[in-house]
XYZ file of C-alpha atoms in Angstrom:
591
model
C -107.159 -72.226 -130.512
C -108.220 -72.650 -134.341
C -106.190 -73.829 -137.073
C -104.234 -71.059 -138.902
C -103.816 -70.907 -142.308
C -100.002 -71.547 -142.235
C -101.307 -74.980 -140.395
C -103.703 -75.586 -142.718
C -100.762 -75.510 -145.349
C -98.842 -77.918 -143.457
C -101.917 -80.323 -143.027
C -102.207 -80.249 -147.244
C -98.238 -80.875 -147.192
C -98.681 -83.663 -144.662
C -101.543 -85.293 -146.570
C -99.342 -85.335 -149.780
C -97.084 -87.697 -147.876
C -99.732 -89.512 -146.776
C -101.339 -90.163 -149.659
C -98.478 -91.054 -151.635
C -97.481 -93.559 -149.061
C -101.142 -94.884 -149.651
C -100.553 -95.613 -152.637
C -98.270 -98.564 -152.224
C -100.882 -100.141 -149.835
C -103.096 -97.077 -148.580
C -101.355 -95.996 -145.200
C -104.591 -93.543 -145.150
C -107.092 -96.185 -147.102
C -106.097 -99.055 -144.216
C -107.094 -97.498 -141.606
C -110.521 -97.422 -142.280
C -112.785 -100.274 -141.695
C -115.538 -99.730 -143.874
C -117.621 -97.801 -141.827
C -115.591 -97.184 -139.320
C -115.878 -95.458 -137.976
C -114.242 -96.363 -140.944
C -112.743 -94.704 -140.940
C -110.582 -93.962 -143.248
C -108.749 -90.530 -146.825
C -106.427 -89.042 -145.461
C -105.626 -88.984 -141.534
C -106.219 -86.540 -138.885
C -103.623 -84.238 -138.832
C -104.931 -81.129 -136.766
C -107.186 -81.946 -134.414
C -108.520 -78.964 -131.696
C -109.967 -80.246 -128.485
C -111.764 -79.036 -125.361
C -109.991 -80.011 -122.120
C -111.203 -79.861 -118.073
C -112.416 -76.403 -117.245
C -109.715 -75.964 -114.835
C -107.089 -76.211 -117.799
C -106.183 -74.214 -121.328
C -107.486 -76.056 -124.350
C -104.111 -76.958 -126.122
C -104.580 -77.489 -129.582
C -104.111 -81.389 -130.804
C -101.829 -81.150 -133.826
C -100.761 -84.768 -135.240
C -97.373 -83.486 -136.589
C -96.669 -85.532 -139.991
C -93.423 -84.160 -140.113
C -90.701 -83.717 -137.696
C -90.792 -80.182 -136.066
C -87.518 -78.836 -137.965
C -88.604 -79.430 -141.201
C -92.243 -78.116 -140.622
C -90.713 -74.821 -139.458
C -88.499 -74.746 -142.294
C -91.609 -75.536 -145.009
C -93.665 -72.306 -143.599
C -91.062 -70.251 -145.664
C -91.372 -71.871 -148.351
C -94.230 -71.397 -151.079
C -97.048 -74.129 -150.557
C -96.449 -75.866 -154.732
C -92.930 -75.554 -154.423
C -93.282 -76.638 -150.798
C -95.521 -79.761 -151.730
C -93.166 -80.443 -154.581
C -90.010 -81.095 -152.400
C -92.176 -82.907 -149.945
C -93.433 -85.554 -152.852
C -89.793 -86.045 -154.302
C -88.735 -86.853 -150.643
C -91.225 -89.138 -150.124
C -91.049 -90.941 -153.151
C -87.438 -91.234 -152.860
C -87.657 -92.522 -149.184
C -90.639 -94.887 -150.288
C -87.955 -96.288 -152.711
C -85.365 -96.877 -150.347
C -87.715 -98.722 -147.903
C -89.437 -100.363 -150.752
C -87.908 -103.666 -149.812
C -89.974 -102.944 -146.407
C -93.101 -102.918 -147.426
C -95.687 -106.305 -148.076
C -94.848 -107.272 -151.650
C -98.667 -107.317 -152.138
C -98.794 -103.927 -151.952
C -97.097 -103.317 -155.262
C -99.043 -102.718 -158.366
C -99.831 -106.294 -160.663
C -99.245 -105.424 -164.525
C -101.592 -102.968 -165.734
C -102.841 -104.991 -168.704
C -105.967 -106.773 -169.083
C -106.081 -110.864 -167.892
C -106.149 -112.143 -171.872
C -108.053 -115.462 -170.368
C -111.409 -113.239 -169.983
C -112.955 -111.438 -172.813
C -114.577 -108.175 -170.726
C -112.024 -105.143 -171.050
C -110.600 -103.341 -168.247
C -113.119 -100.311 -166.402
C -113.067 -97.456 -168.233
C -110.225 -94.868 -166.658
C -107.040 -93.274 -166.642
C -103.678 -95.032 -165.345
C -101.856 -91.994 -165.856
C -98.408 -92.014 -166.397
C -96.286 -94.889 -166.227
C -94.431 -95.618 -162.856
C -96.104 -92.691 -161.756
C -99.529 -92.602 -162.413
C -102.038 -90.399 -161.745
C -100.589 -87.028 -160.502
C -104.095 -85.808 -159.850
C -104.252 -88.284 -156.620
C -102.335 -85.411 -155.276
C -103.280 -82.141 -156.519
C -106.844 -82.864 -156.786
C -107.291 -83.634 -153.013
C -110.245 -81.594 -152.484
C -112.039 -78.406 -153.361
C -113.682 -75.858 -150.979
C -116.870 -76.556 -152.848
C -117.478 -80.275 -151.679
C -114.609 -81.180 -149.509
C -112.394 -83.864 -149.465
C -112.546 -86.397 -152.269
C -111.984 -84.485 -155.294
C -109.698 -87.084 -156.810
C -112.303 -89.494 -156.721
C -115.205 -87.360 -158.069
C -112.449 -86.067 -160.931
C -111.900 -89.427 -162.121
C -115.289 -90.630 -162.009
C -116.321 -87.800 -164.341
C -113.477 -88.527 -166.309
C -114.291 -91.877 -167.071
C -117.933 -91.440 -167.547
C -118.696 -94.503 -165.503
C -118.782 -93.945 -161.889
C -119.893 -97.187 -160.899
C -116.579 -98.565 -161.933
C -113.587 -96.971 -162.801
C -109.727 -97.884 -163.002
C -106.735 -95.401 -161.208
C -103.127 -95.810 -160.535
C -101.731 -94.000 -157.530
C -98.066 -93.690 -157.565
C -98.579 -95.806 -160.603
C -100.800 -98.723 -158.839
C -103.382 -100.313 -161.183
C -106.520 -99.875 -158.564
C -110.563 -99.836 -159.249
C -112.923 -97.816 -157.430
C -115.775 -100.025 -157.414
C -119.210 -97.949 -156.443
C -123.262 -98.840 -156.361
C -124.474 -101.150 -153.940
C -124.946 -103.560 -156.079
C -121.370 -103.856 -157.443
C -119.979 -103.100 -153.796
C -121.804 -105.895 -152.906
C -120.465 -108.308 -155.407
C -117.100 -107.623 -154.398
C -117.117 -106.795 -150.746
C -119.370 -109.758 -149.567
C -116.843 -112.089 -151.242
C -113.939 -110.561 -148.621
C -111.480 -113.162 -148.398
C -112.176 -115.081 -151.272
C -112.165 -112.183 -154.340
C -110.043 -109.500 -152.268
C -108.296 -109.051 -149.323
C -106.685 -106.127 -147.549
C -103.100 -105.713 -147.243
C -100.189 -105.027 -144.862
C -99.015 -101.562 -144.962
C -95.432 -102.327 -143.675
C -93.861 -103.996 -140.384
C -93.218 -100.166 -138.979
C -97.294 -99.681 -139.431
C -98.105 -102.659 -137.769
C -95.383 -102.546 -135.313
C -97.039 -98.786 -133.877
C -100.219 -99.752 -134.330
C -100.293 -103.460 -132.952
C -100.839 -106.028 -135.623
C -103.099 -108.314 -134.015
C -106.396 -105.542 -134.768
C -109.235 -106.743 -137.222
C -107.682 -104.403 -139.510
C -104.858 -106.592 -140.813
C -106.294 -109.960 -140.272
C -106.136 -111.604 -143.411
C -107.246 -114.987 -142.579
C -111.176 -115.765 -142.332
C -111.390 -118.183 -139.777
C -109.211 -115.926 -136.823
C -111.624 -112.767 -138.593
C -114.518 -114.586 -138.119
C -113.653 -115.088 -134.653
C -112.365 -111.482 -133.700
C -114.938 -110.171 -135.166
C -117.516 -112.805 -132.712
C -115.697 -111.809 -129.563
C -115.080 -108.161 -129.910
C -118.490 -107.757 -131.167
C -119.834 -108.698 -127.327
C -117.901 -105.315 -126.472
C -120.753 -103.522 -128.269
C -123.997 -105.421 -128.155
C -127.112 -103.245 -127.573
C -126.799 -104.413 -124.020
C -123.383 -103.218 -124.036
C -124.430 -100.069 -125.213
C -126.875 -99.897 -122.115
C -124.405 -100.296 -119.662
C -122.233 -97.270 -121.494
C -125.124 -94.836 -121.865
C -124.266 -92.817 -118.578
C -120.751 -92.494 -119.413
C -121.900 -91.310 -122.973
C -124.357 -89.018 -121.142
C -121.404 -87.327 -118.760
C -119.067 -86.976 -121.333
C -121.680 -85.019 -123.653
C -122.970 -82.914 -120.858
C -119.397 -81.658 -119.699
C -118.746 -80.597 -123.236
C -121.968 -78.835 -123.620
C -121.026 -77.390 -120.422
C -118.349 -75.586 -121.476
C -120.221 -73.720 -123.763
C -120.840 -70.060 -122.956
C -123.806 -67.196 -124.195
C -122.125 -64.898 -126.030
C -119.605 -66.068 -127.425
C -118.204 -68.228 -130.888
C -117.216 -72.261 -130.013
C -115.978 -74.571 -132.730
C -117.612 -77.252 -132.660
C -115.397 -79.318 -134.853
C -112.980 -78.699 -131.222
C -115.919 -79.660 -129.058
C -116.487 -82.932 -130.853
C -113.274 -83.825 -130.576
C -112.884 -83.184 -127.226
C -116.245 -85.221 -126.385
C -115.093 -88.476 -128.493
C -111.897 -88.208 -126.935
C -113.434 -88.221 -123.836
C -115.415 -91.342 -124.614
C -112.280 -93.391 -125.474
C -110.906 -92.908 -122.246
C -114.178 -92.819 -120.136
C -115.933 -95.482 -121.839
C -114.012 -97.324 -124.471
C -111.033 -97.825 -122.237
C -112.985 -97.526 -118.723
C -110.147 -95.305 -117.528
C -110.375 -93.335 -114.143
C -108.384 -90.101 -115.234
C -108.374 -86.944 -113.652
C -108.369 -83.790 -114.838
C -104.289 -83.495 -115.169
C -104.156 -87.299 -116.648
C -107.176 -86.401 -118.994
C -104.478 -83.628 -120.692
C -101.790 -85.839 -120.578
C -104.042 -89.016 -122.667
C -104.943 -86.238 -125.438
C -101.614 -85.921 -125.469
C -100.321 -89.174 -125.840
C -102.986 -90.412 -128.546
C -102.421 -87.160 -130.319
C -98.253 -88.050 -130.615
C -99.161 -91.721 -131.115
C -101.364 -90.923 -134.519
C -98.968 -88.862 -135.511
C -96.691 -91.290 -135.574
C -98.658 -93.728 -137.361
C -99.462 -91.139 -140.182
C -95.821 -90.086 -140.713
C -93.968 -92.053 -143.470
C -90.662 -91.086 -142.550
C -91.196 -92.584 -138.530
C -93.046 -95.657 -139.598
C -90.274 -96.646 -142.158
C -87.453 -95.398 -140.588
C -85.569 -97.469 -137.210
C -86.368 -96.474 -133.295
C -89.817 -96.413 -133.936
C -90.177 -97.823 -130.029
C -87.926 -94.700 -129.102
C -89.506 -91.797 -130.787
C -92.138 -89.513 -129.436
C -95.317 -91.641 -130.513
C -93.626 -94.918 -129.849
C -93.556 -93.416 -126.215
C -96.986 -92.454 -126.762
C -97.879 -95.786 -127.590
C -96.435 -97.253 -124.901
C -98.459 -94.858 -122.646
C -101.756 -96.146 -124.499
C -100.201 -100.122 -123.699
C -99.410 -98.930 -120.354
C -103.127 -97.751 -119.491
C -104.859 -100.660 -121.450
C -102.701 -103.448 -119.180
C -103.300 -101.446 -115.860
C -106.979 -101.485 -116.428
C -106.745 -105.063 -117.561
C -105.222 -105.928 -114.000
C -108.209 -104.446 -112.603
C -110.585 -106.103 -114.391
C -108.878 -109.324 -113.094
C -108.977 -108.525 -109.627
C -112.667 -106.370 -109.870
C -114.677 -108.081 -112.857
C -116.814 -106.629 -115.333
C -117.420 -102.676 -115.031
C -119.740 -102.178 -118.537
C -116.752 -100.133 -120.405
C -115.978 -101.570 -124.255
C -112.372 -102.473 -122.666
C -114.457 -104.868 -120.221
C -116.323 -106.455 -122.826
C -113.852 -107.774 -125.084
C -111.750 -109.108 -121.921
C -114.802 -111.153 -120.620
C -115.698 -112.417 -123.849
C -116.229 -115.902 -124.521
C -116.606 -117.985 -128.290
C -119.797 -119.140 -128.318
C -118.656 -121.853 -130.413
C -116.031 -122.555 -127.808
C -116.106 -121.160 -124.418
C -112.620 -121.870 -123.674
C -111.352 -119.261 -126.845
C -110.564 -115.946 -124.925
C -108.992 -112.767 -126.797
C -105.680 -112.821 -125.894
C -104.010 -109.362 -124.205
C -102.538 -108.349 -127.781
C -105.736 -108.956 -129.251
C -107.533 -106.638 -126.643
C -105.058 -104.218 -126.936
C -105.078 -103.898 -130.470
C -108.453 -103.396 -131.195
C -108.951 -101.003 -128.480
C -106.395 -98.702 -130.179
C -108.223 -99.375 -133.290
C -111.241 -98.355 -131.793
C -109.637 -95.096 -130.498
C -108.448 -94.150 -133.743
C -111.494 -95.517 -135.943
C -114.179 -93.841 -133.862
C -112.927 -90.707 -132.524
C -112.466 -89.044 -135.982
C -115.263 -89.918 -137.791
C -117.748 -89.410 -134.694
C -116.486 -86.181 -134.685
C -116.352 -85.153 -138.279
C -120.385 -86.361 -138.472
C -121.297 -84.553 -135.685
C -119.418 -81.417 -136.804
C -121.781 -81.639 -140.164
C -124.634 -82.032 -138.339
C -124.486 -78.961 -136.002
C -123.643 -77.182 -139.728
C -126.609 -79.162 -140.880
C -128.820 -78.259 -138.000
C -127.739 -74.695 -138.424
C -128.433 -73.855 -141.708
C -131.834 -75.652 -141.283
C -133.390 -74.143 -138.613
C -136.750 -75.896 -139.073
C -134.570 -79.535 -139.002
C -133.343 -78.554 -135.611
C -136.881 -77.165 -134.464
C -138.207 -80.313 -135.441
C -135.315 -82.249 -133.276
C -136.227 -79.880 -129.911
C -139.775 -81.081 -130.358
C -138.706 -84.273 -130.281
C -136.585 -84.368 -127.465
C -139.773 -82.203 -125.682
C -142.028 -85.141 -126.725
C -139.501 -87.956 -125.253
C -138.853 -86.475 -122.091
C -143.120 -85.254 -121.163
C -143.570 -89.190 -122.269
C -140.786 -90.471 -119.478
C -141.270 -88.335 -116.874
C -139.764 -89.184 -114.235
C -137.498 -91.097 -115.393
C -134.110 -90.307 -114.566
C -131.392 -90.776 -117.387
C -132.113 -91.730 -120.970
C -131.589 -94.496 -122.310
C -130.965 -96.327 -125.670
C -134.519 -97.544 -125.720
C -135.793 -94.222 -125.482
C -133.656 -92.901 -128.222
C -134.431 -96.177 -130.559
C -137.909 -96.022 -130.133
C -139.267 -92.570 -128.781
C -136.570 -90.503 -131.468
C -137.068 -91.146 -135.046
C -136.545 -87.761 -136.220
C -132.833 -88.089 -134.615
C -132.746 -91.452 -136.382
C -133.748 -89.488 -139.302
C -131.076 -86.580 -138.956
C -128.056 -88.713 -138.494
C -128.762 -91.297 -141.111
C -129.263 -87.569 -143.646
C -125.924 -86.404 -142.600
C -124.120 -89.478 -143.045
C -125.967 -89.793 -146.415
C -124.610 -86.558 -147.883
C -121.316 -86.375 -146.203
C -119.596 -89.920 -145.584
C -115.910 -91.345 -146.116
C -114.632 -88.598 -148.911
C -112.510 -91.163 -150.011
C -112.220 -95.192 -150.359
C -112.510 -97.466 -147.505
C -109.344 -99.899 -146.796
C -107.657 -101.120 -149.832
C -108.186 -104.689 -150.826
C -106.152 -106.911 -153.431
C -107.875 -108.694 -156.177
C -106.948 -112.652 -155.175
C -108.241 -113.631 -158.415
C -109.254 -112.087 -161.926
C -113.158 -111.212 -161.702
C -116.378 -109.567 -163.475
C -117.962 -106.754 -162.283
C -120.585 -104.878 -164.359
C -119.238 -106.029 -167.443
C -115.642 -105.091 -167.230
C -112.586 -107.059 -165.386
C -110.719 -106.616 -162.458
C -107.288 -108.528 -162.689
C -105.506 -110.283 -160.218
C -103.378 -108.436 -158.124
C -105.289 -105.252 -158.724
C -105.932 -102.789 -156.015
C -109.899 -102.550 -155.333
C -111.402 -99.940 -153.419
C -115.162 -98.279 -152.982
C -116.217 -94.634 -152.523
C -119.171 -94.120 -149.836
C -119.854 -90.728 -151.683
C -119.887 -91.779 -155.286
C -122.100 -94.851 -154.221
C -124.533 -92.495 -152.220
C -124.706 -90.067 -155.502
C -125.974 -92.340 -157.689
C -128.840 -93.408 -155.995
C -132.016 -93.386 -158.517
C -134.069 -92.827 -155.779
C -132.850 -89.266 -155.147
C -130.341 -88.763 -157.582
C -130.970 -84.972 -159.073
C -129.039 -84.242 -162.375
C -127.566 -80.907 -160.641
C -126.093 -82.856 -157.825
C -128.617 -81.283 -155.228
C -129.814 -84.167 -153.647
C -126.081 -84.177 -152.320
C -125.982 -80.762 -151.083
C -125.784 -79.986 -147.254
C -128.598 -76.848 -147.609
C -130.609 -78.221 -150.408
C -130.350 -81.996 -150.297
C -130.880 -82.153 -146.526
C -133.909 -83.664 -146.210
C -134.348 -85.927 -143.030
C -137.932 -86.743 -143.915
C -137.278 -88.749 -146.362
C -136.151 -91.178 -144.124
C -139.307 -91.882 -142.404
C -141.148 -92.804 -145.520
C -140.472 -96.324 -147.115
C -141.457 -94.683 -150.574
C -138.586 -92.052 -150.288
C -135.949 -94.003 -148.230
C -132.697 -93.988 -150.153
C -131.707 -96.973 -151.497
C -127.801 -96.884 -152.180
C -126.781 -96.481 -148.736
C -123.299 -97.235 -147.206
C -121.349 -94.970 -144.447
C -120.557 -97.570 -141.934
C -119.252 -100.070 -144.965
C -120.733 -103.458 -146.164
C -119.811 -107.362 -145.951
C -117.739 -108.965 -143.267
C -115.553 -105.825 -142.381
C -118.743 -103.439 -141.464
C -118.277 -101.485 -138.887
C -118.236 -103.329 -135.954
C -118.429 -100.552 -133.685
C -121.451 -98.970 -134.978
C -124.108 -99.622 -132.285
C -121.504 -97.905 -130.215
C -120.931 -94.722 -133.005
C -124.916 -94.099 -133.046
C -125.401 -94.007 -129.766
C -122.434 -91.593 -128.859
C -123.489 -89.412 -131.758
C -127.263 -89.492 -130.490
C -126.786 -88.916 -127.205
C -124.876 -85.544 -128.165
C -127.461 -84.590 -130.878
C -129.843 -85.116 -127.997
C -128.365 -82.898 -125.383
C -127.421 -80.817 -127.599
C -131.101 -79.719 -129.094
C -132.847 -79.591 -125.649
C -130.015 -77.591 -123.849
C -128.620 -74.864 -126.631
C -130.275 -72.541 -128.772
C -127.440 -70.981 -131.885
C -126.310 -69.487 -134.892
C -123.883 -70.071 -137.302
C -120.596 -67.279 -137.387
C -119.770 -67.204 -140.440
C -121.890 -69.812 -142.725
C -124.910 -69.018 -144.473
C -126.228 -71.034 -147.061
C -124.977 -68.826 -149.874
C -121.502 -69.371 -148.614
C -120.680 -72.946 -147.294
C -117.005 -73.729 -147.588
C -115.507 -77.154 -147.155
C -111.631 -78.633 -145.869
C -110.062 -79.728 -148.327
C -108.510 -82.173 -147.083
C -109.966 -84.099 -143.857
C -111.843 -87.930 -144.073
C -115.363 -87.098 -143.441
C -116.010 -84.067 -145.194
C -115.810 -80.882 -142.661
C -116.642 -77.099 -142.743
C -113.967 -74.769 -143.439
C -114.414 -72.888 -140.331
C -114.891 -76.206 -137.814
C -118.420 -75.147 -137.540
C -117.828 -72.019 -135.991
C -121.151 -71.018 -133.948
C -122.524 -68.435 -131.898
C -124.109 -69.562 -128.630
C -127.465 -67.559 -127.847
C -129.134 -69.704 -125.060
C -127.638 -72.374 -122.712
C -129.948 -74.352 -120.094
C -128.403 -76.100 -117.455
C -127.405 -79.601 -117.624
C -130.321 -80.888 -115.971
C -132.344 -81.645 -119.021
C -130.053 -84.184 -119.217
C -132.746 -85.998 -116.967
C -135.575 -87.068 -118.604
C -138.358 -85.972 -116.953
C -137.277 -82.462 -117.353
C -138.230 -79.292 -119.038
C -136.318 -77.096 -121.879
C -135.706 -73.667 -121.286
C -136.628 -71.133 -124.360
């Protein structure tokens, strides 16, 4: 089942929320780690999944808002509709003001008088309010999600560094590697993130490397949750990746339209339970854990349940005590049966190497786990939705990738499964492809929000204390003099999509920055890659398609999503299917 337009409406509503609770602290903007997977504009909101064979694909809608008022809103026109929605908000936002971290709150807008360098160049909008463009200006059909940021970026005529103020929030976007660097390699010391509120961190489980303020207890999350996703790690998950990418493909049938955007989710769903969480689940329990993480993010991105009392009570706080209730049986097992290779498994086993009696304790497992569920599933999904787009509108890209895989499997034959050798060494081309797609469409928006600790200099112009500081994977990517075309071509999915140029040291790009940079990179990208090139992989030897509806006259965009996806999910027509076993190696193609 696709999204409807009515549903669509309600997803631009919900985002409206959203956003505006961002701006006291980014409830969308601290989710994402940088990179992660990091995810994280806006939220997933509707999310359409695959399920078992045996069962109806439900649709996964994240419901922002409570199922009374979203039935009363479809009557309503969308701008008067949105209007109601942000007075609500802001009035609720008030009310629970005295809720949220103090930190959050925006620092006086006026320059530090002890340094001579003005403030970025940039609007503030009005007072108290800010800039109302943070919510009509959420995205545009032309280049997806991120319009705010491209708006004001224009607007200020300096997109390496510009100032904003949602909700009336002094904030700087801060973009080109070299500036991102200054700032973001200095975590702890110039910024920091922030606490969203106590109902955030009380359905999400505080104890994630999301909210960890502190460098030291960072330093060491980030050291023992890392061993969960070594490239030996990644080894031991490469069949489970392999299963869950050739059930999905399974499911696909000649002669007739899949969305792939639905197919994707279904297959990085499937990896948080099969190999992120090691679960066991049959087919009825595999419905019933879509289920429960699709009421649990909802949840998290609804203002009015994470601010409001009975949190513990309400649909996604049952949901998340489902998610607990699965992470501490499979715990117990790993007690009583050791190591079994899943992500889960890693992080329990995991020992400080600078002290090997320093364990993660069960919160800290369980917390980044559910991060990992909610970082990684969208943003796998939303980059490999772009790619089959990608792929499809470039037929001689996705030629290119069959030959590859052809190449691969005549050199192993034999050999029975692929592995992450093979697809490090034997696939540069998917190397190639991947690193393209993440180049032109990454995070839309601004990875999680951090809080100047201290007034500083960046390019020339001051960042006060207390400001909120933010980058923009896009912008950053854009303004790469190595590519950068006046027209804005070298961003453009049809023209700009040029894998090649990543095999060539003279015409590698050099601002480059999807999976984030300093201390709070993605930590679970060895893990992202490999998921998304095992897919690609399967994908290109066993199916042979068409896109529905896009051409490359008339690519349209979601307006509102975190990676950038089509309109349309990636609607495609399926022309040939070969059976799943090319997944082997030492197997042959069919035309």
């Amino acid at each position: 089942m696709t999204m409807t337009k009515q549903r669509h409406y309600h997803y631009q509503s919900a985002a409206l929320l959203v956003l505006l609770a961002s701006s006291l602290g980014g409830v969308t903007n601290a989710f994402q780690t940088p990179r992660s997977s990091s995810f994280i504009g806006s939220g997933r909101h509707n999310l359409a999944v695959s399920t078992p064979s045996s069962q109806t694909s439900p649709q996964l809608q994240c419901s922002i808002l409570p199922s009374i008022v979203t039935n009363t809103i479809t009557k309503i026109s969308p701008p008067l509709r949105n209007s109601i929605l942000i007075g609500s908000a802001a009035v609720l936002l008030y009310k629970n003001r005295n809720k949220l971290n103090p930190q959050n709150f925006p620092a006086s807008s006026t320059s530090d008088a002890s340094f001579s360098e003005p403030l970025p160049d940039g609007s503030l909008g009005c007072p108290f309010v800010g800039n109302g463009s943070f919510f009509t200006k959420i995205g545009d059909s032309e280049t997806g999600a991120g319009k705010f940021y491209r708006f004001q970026a224009n607007r200020s005529g300096n997109p390496s560094i510009f100032k904003y103020a949602p909700l009336g929030k002094p904030s700087v976007i801060v973009n080109g590697m070299k500036n991102v660097r200054h700032v973001f390699n200095q975590e702890f010391k110039l910024v920091k993130t922030g606490t969203i509120s106590e109902g955030f961190n009380e359905m999400f489980g505080g104890e994630s490397l999301l909210f960890c303020t502190d460098q030291s207890r960072h330093q060491f999350l980030r050291r023992l949750v890392g061993q969960s996703m070594t490239p030996e790690q990644i080894d031991y998950a490469m069949p489970a990746l392999i299963q869950s990418a050739t059930e999905q493909i399974d499911r696909l049938k000649v002669g007739e339209d899949a969305v792939m955007e639905e197919v994707l989710t279904s297959f990085t769903l499937d990896v948080a339970w099969r190999q992120i969480l090691g679960l066991d689940l049959k087919d009825d329990e595999i419905d019933t854990f879509y289920k429960a993480v699709e009421d649990w993010i909802g949840g998290i991105l609804n203002p009015f349940k994470t601010l409001l009392p009975g949190k513990r009570f309400s649909k996604s706080g049952k949901a998340y005590g489902y998610l607990i209730s699965k992470i501490e049986e499979k715990l117990d097992a790993l007690k009583t049966n050791g190591p079994d290779g899943s992500t889960l498994s890693g992080m329990f086993f995991a020992k400080d190497e600078e002290d090997p009696s320093k364990t993660l304790s069960k919160s800290d497992i369980i917390s980044n786990s559910l991060l990992l569920i909610f970082a990684g599933s969208e943003t796998a999904a939303s980059t490999l939705t772009c790619a089959t787009l990608a792929l499809g509108l470039n037929n001689d890209v996705f030629k290119k990738l069959k030959e590859e895989q052809l190449a691969m499997m005549a050199k192993h034959e034999g050999t029975e499964l692929m592995t992450r050798d093979m697809l490090e060494k034997d696939c540069p081309y998917l190397d190639a492809v991947l690193k393209e797609i993440m180049r032109i469409k990454p995070l839309a928006t601004t990875g999680a929000m951090r809080f100047a600790q201290e007034t500083f200099v960046v390019d020339g112009k001051q960042i006060p204390k207390g400001y909120g500081v933010g980058f923009n994977p896009y912008l950053t990517h854009s303004l790469d003099p190595a590519l950068k075309e006046d027209d804005g071509s070298h961003m453009d999915i049809v023209k700009g999509f040029k894998p090649e140029r990543w095999l060539d040291e003279k015409t590698k790009p050099t601002e480059y920055m999807p999976l984030g940079v300093g201390p709070r990179y993605c930590l679970g990208a060895n893990l992202a890659m490999a998921e998304m090139k095992v897919f690609l992989a399967l994908f290109a030897r066993r199916v042979e398609f068409d896109m529905t509806n896009t051409t490359v006259e008339n690519v349209e965009w979601k307006k509102v999503s975190i990676i950038p996806k089509p309109k349309d999910g990636a609607l495609i027509s399926v022309s040939s299917l070969s059976d799943s076993s090319s997944t082997l190696v030492g197997s042959t193609v069919s035309a």
